[in-house]
Amino acid sequence: MNISALPERGLARKPFGRTTDGVPVDLYTLTNSNAMQAAITNYGGTVVTLIVPDRQGRPADVVLGYESLDGYLADSPYFGSIIGRYGNRIGKGRFTLDGKEYTLAQNDNDNHLHGGIKGFDKAVWQAKGSLAGKDPTLVLTYLSKDGEEGYQGNLAVTVRYVLTDDNELVIHYEATTDKPTPVNLTNHSYFNLAGQGAGDILGHELMINADRFTPVDEGLIPTGELRSVTGTPMDFRKPTAIGARINRDDEQLCFGGGYDHNWVLNKRGREMSLAARVYEPSSGRMMEVFTTEPGIQLYCGNFLDGSLVGKASKVYEHRYGLCLETQHFPDSPSKPNFPSTIVKPDEKYSTTTMYKFSIK
Ligand code: GLA
């Protein structure tokens, strides 16, 4: 590759379009010293492109998405977005807190999914880019009002994206509230380490650092059990191609239409630890996911069906991307045995997730 063509380390901003209400949104491009780039819009805090070199140094965009805001406004299955106030499902859109029942927006049959009808993925966030620290940083803030999608409490949210020279995209999530509320923030990037639109992800080799997962019912709501992965297609403790067992006659795979489950990460507490590693053999690209969270959702684009056309006119067919959504477990507000997701007014919600890229 022509070295002089490498983009310079820095941070740039350009217009990305206007929402249907006419609100202008921008695209911020963070570039590190190795020409790795993350382009992020303040519409939904969405990671629009992520440019990562392969083992020959050739760059490719490894996330699915759209070239302009219009694509995201028209139809996006949460491509690259920040998910909130609650990542994944809350059964029947209902939970009880301090003896009172709350009813949330139902947007996934009768369940509540990814924050409801207008989740954080569809909000325009206040944005501030900065090069003042060591690394290019984008700080996004959003005030989720009391009552939004059925949640109580004004929730002030800050998400910081940092791109380091060690090829890490680090995401810090913080929130404070004035009334107790469940909070479970994540990012919904669809990765394809061979390059977006290049094919399905069945050949990606995956390791998940988890001895247990949370089995679901047919509506993808956890039953409450923490089940051992031993002897099941959920055992990714040794790196295994995602496609190796995906067609097995297995009740859980049948409910999910493939993998669409939460794993219980092996860890002691809230420390930053390795949750998952993905390797794509043809490009040599590897991605490791570190997090302070107790769980991770693997979703393999089971609902992609070729009807969405993304960047560079690529058609997103079945299983063309995989999501590794770090999180607390789905339906925690109704599962007393799961780690609590309730944030109280005198507490600060604070989690960190890092996607680290390398080659092998
Ligand atoms: C999550 C869910 C999936 C699906 C996708 C978005 O990962 O678990 O069932 O809703 O988001 O399409």
Coordinates of C-alpha atoms and ligand atoms in Angstrom, one line a residue:
M1 CA 0.0 0.0 0.0
N2 CA 1.1 3.5 -0.8
I3 CA 2.3 4.9 2.6
S4 CA 1.7 8.5 1.6
A5 CA -2.0 7.7 1.1
L6 CA -2.4 6.7 4.7
P7 CA -4.8 9.1 6.5
E8 CA -3.3 11.1 9.3
R9 CA -4.1 10.7 13.0
G10 CA -6.8 13.1 14.0
L11 CA -10.5 13.9 14.2
A12 CA -12.7 15.4 11.5
R13 CA -16.3 16.4 11.3
K14 CA -18.7 16.7 8.4
P15 CA -22.4 16.9 7.9
F16 CA -24.2 13.6 7.7
G17 CA -27.8 14.7 6.9
R18 CA -31.0 15.9 8.6
T19 CA -33.5 14.0 10.6
T20 CA -37.2 14.0 9.5
D21 CA -37.7 16.9 11.9
G22 CA -34.9 18.8 10.1
V23 CA -32.3 18.4 12.9
P24 CA -28.8 18.4 11.3
V25 CA -26.5 15.5 12.4
D26 CA -22.7 15.1 11.8
L27 CA -20.3 12.3 11.1
Y28 CA -17.1 12.4 13.2
T29 CA -14.1 10.5 11.9
L30 CA -11.5 9.4 14.4
T31 CA -8.2 8.2 12.9
N32 CA -5.3 6.7 14.9
S33 CA -1.6 6.5 14.0
N34 CA -2.0 3.1 12.2
A35 CA -4.6 4.5 9.8
M36 CA -7.4 2.7 11.7
Q37 CA -10.6 4.8 11.4
A38 CA -13.9 4.9 13.2
A39 CA -16.6 7.1 11.7
I40 CA -19.4 7.8 14.2
T41 CA -22.6 9.9 13.8
N42 CA -24.4 11.6 16.7
Y43 CA -27.6 10.1 15.3
G44 CA -27.9 7.1 17.7
G45 CA -24.2 7.3 18.5
T46 CA -23.9 5.0 15.5
V47 CA -20.6 3.6 14.4
V48 CA -21.0 4.0 10.6
T49 CA -17.6 2.7 9.4
L50 CA -14.7 1.0 11.0
I51 CA -11.6 0.7 8.9
V52 CA -9.1 -1.9 10.0
P53 CA -6.1 -3.3 8.1
D54 CA -5.8 -7.0 7.2
R55 CA -2.6 -9.1 7.5
Q56 CA -1.2 -7.5 4.3
G57 CA -2.0 -4.0 5.7
R58 CA -5.0 -3.6 3.3
P59 CA -7.8 -1.6 4.9
A60 CA -11.4 -2.7 4.9
D61 CA -14.6 -1.5 6.5
V62 CA -15.6 -4.2 9.0
V63 CA -19.0 -3.0 10.1
L64 CA -22.4 -3.0 8.3
G65 CA -24.2 0.2 7.8
Y66 CA -25.3 3.0 5.5
E67 CA -23.5 5.7 3.6
S68 CA -25.9 8.5 4.7
L69 CA -28.4 9.3 7.4
D70 CA -31.3 8.5 5.2
G71 CA -30.5 4.8 5.3
Y72 CA -30.6 4.8 9.1
L73 CA -33.8 6.8 9.1
A74 CA -35.5 4.4 6.6
D75 CA -34.7 1.0 8.0
S76 CA -31.9 -0.1 10.3
P77 CA -31.8 -3.2 12.5
Y78 CA -29.8 -1.2 15.0
F79 CA -26.6 -1.2 12.7
G80 CA -23.8 0.2 14.9
S81 CA -26.0 2.1 17.3
I82 CA -26.0 2.7 21.0
I83 CA -28.8 0.8 22.6
G84 CA -30.7 2.1 25.6
R85 CA -32.3 2.6 28.0
Y86 CA -32.3 -1.2 28.1
G87 CA -30.3 -3.4 25.7
N88 CA -32.2 -6.5 24.6
R89 CA -35.6 -7.7 25.9
I90 CA -37.8 -7.1 28.9
G91 CA -40.6 -9.8 28.8
K92 CA -44.1 -8.5 28.1
G93 CA -42.6 -4.9 28.5
R94 CA -43.3 -5.1 32.2
F95 CA -41.4 -5.2 35.4
T96 CA -42.0 -4.4 39.1
L97 CA -39.7 -2.1 41.0
D98 CA -40.2 -1.2 44.7
G99 CA -43.7 -2.7 44.6
K100 CA -44.9 -0.7 41.6
E101 CA -45.5 -2.2 38.1
Y102 CA -44.1 -0.3 35.1
T103 CA -45.3 -0.8 31.6
L104 CA -42.9 -0.2 28.7
A105 CA -43.4 0.2 25.0
Q106 CA -43.9 -3.2 23.3
N107 CA -42.0 -3.3 20.0
D108 CA -41.1 -7.0 19.7
N109 CA -44.3 -8.9 19.7
D110 CA -45.5 -8.3 23.3
N111 CA -41.9 -7.7 24.5
H112 CA -39.8 -4.6 25.0
L113 CA -36.7 -4.6 22.8
H114 CA -33.6 -2.3 22.8
G115 CA -35.3 0.6 24.6
G116 CA -38.6 0.6 22.8
I117 CA -40.1 2.3 19.8
K118 CA -37.7 5.3 20.0
G119 CA -34.6 4.0 21.8
F120 CA -31.3 5.7 22.2
D121 CA -30.4 4.4 18.7
K122 CA -32.9 6.9 17.2
A123 CA -32.0 9.9 19.4
V124 CA -29.8 12.9 18.3
W125 CA -27.0 13.1 20.8
Q126 CA -25.0 16.2 21.7
A127 CA -21.5 15.7 20.4
K128 CA -18.1 17.0 21.1
G129 CA -14.9 15.7 19.5
S130 CA -11.6 16.1 21.2
L131 CA -7.9 15.6 20.4
A132 CA -6.9 17.1 23.7
G133 CA -6.2 13.8 25.5
K134 CA -3.8 11.2 24.1
D135 CA -6.3 9.7 21.7
P136 CA -9.1 10.9 19.4
T137 CA -12.3 11.0 21.4
L138 CA -15.9 11.6 20.7
V139 CA -18.1 12.5 23.7
L140 CA -21.9 12.0 23.2
T141 CA -24.5 13.1 25.7
Y142 CA -28.3 12.5 25.8
L143 CA -31.0 13.3 28.3
S144 CA -33.6 10.6 28.4
K145 CA -36.6 12.2 29.9
D146 CA -38.8 10.9 32.7
G147 CA -41.5 8.7 31.2
E148 CA -39.6 8.0 27.9
E149 CA -40.8 4.7 26.5
G150 CA -42.4 4.0 29.9
Y151 CA -39.3 4.4 32.1
Q152 CA -39.3 6.6 35.1
G153 CA -36.5 9.1 35.9
N154 CA -34.6 11.7 34.0
L155 CA -31.5 9.7 32.8
A156 CA -28.4 11.8 31.8
V157 CA -26.2 9.6 29.6
T158 CA -22.7 10.1 28.4
V159 CA -21.0 7.8 26.0
R160 CA -17.3 8.3 25.2
Y161 CA -15.8 6.7 22.1
V162 CA -11.9 6.6 22.2
L163 CA -9.7 5.2 19.4
T164 CA -6.3 4.3 20.7
D165 CA -3.0 3.7 18.9
D166 CA -3.2 0.1 20.0
N167 CA -6.1 -0.3 17.5
E168 CA -8.7 -0.4 20.3
L169 CA -12.1 1.2 20.0
V170 CA -13.0 1.9 23.7
I171 CA -16.6 2.8 24.7
H172 CA -17.3 4.2 28.1
Y173 CA -20.9 4.4 29.2
E174 CA -22.0 6.6 32.1
A175 CA -25.5 7.6 33.4
T176 CA -27.1 9.2 36.4
T177 CA -30.8 9.3 37.2
D178 CA -33.2 11.2 39.6
K179 CA -35.5 8.1 40.1
P180 CA -34.6 4.4 40.3
T181 CA -34.6 2.9 36.8
P182 CA -33.2 -0.1 34.9
V183 CA -30.2 0.8 32.7
N184 CA -28.4 -1.5 30.3
L185 CA -26.4 0.2 27.6
T186 CA -24.5 -1.4 24.7
N187 CA -23.4 -1.0 21.1
H188 CA -25.0 -2.9 18.3
S189 CA -22.3 -3.0 15.7
Y190 CA -22.6 -5.8 13.1
F191 CA -19.0 -7.0 12.4
N192 CA -17.7 -8.9 9.4
L193 CA -13.9 -9.1 9.7
A194 CA -13.6 -10.1 6.0
G195 CA -15.1 -6.7 5.2
Q196 CA -18.7 -5.5 5.2
G197 CA -20.8 -7.2 2.5
A198 CA -18.1 -9.7 1.7
G199 CA -20.1 -12.8 2.7
D200 CA -21.6 -14.5 5.7
I201 CA -19.8 -14.8 9.1
L202 CA -20.1 -18.6 9.4
G203 CA -16.4 -19.1 8.9
H204 CA -15.4 -16.6 11.6
E205 CA -13.8 -18.5 14.5
L206 CA -15.2 -17.5 17.9
M207 CA -14.2 -17.9 21.5
I208 CA -16.5 -16.8 24.3
N209 CA -15.1 -16.8 27.8
A210 CA -18.2 -18.3 29.4
D211 CA -19.1 -21.6 31.1
R212 CA -22.8 -20.8 31.1
F213 CA -25.4 -19.1 29.1
T214 CA -29.0 -17.9 29.8
P215 CA -31.4 -20.2 27.9
V216 CA -34.5 -18.5 26.5
D217 CA -38.1 -19.4 25.7
E218 CA -39.6 -19.1 22.2
G219 CA -40.0 -15.4 22.6
L220 CA -36.3 -15.1 23.4
I221 CA -36.9 -14.2 27.0
P222 CA -34.5 -15.9 29.5
T223 CA -36.1 -18.6 31.6
G224 CA -33.9 -17.5 34.6
E225 CA -31.7 -20.6 34.4
L226 CA -27.9 -20.3 34.1
R227 CA -27.2 -23.4 32.1
S228 CA -23.8 -25.0 31.5
V229 CA -22.5 -24.8 27.8
T230 CA -20.9 -28.2 28.1
G231 CA -22.0 -30.6 25.4
T232 CA -24.2 -27.8 23.7
P233 CA -23.6 -25.7 20.5
M234 CA -23.2 -22.8 22.9
D235 CA -19.8 -24.1 24.0
F236 CA -17.3 -21.6 22.5
R237 CA -14.7 -21.9 25.2
K238 CA -12.4 -23.3 22.5
P239 CA -12.3 -21.2 19.3
T240 CA -14.9 -22.7 16.9
A241 CA -16.3 -21.6 13.6
I242 CA -19.7 -20.0 14.1
G243 CA -21.1 -22.2 11.3
A244 CA -19.8 -25.5 12.8
R245 CA -22.9 -26.4 14.8
I246 CA -25.4 -23.7 13.8
N247 CA -27.6 -26.2 11.9
R248 CA -27.8 -28.7 14.8
D249 CA -31.2 -29.9 15.9
D250 CA -31.1 -27.9 19.1
E251 CA -34.1 -26.2 20.9
Q252 CA -32.2 -23.1 21.8
L253 CA -30.8 -22.6 18.2
C254 CA -34.3 -23.2 16.9
F255 CA -35.8 -20.5 19.2
G256 CA -33.1 -18.0 18.1
G257 CA -33.1 -18.9 14.4
G258 CA -29.4 -19.5 15.1
Y259 CA -27.3 -17.8 17.8
D260 CA -29.2 -15.0 19.5
H261 CA -28.3 -15.6 23.2
N262 CA -26.6 -14.1 26.2
W263 CA -23.6 -15.8 27.8
V264 CA -22.6 -15.5 31.5
L265 CA -19.0 -14.4 31.4
N266 CA -16.4 -16.1 33.5
K267 CA -15.3 -13.3 35.8
R268 CA -15.1 -12.3 39.5
G269 CA -16.9 -9.0 39.5
R270 CA -16.9 -5.8 37.5
E271 CA -13.3 -6.0 36.4
M272 CA -12.4 -5.4 32.7
S273 CA -11.9 -8.9 31.3
L274 CA -11.7 -10.7 28.0
A275 CA -15.2 -11.7 27.0
A276 CA -14.8 -12.9 23.4
R277 CA -12.3 -13.3 20.5
V278 CA -13.2 -13.5 16.8
Y279 CA -10.8 -14.5 14.1
E280 CA -11.4 -14.4 10.3
P281 CA -8.9 -16.7 8.6
S282 CA -8.8 -15.3 5.1
S283 CA -8.0 -11.7 6.1
G284 CA -6.1 -12.6 9.3
R285 CA -8.2 -10.0 11.2
M286 CA -8.8 -10.7 14.9
M287 CA -11.1 -8.8 17.3
E288 CA -11.1 -9.2 21.0
V289 CA -13.9 -7.9 23.2
F290 CA -13.1 -6.8 26.7
T291 CA -15.7 -5.5 29.1
T292 CA -16.7 -4.7 32.7
E293 CA -20.1 -6.2 32.0
P294 CA -21.3 -9.6 33.3
G295 CA -22.8 -10.8 29.9
I296 CA -22.5 -10.8 26.2
Q297 CA -25.1 -11.3 23.5
L298 CA -24.1 -13.1 20.3
Y299 CA -26.5 -12.3 17.5
C300 CA -25.5 -13.5 14.0
G301 CA -27.7 -11.5 11.7
N302 CA -30.4 -14.2 11.7
F303 CA -33.0 -11.6 10.6
L304 CA -30.9 -10.2 7.7
D305 CA -32.5 -11.5 4.5
G306 CA -31.0 -9.6 1.6
S307 CA -33.6 -6.8 1.7
L308 CA -31.2 -4.1 3.1
V309 CA -28.6 -2.6 0.8
G310 CA -25.8 -0.9 2.7
K311 CA -22.5 0.9 2.1
A312 CA -20.9 0.5 -1.4
S313 CA -24.2 -1.0 -2.6
K314 CA -23.6 -4.2 -0.7
V315 CA -26.6 -6.4 -0.1
Y316 CA -26.8 -7.7 3.4
E317 CA -27.8 -11.3 3.2
H318 CA -28.7 -13.8 5.9
R319 CA -25.9 -13.9 8.6
Y320 CA -23.6 -11.3 6.9
G321 CA -22.7 -9.8 10.3
L322 CA -22.3 -10.7 13.9
C323 CA -23.0 -8.7 17.0
L324 CA -21.2 -9.1 20.3
E325 CA -23.3 -6.9 22.6
T326 CA -21.8 -6.6 26.1
Q327 CA -24.5 -6.2 28.6
H328 CA -26.4 -7.3 31.7
F329 CA -28.6 -10.2 31.0
P330 CA -31.9 -9.7 29.2
D331 CA -35.1 -9.4 31.3
S332 CA -33.0 -8.7 34.5
P333 CA -35.6 -6.4 36.0
S334 CA -37.9 -9.5 36.3
K335 CA -35.2 -12.0 37.2
P336 CA -34.2 -11.6 40.9
N337 CA -31.3 -14.1 40.5
F338 CA -29.6 -12.1 37.7
P339 CA -27.2 -9.2 38.5
S340 CA -29.3 -6.1 39.1
T341 CA -29.7 -3.4 36.4
I342 CA -31.4 -0.9 38.7
V343 CA -29.6 2.4 39.0
K344 CA -30.6 4.7 41.9
P345 CA -30.4 8.4 42.2
D346 CA -27.3 8.3 44.5
E347 CA -25.4 5.9 42.2
K348 CA -23.5 6.3 39.0
Y349 CA -23.9 3.8 36.1
S350 CA -20.5 3.3 34.6
T351 CA -19.3 0.5 32.3
T352 CA -16.6 0.1 29.7
T353 CA -16.2 -2.1 26.6
M354 CA -13.3 -2.3 24.3
Y355 CA -13.0 -3.8 20.8
K356 CA -9.4 -4.5 20.1
F357 CA -8.2 -5.3 16.6
S358 CA -5.0 -7.2 15.6
I359 CA -3.9 -9.7 12.9
K360 CA -2.7 -13.3 13.0
Ligands
GLA1 C1 -30.6 -8.3 19.2 C2 -31.7 -9.2 19.5 C3 -32.1 -9.9 18.3 C4 -32.5 -8.9 17.2 C5 -31.4 -7.9 17.0 C6 -31.8 -6.8 16.1 O1 -29.4 -8.7 19.2 O2 -31.3 -10.2 20.5 O3 -33.1 -10.8 18.5 O4 -33.6 -8.2 17.7 O5 -31.0 -7.4 18.2 O6 -32.3 -7.2 14.9

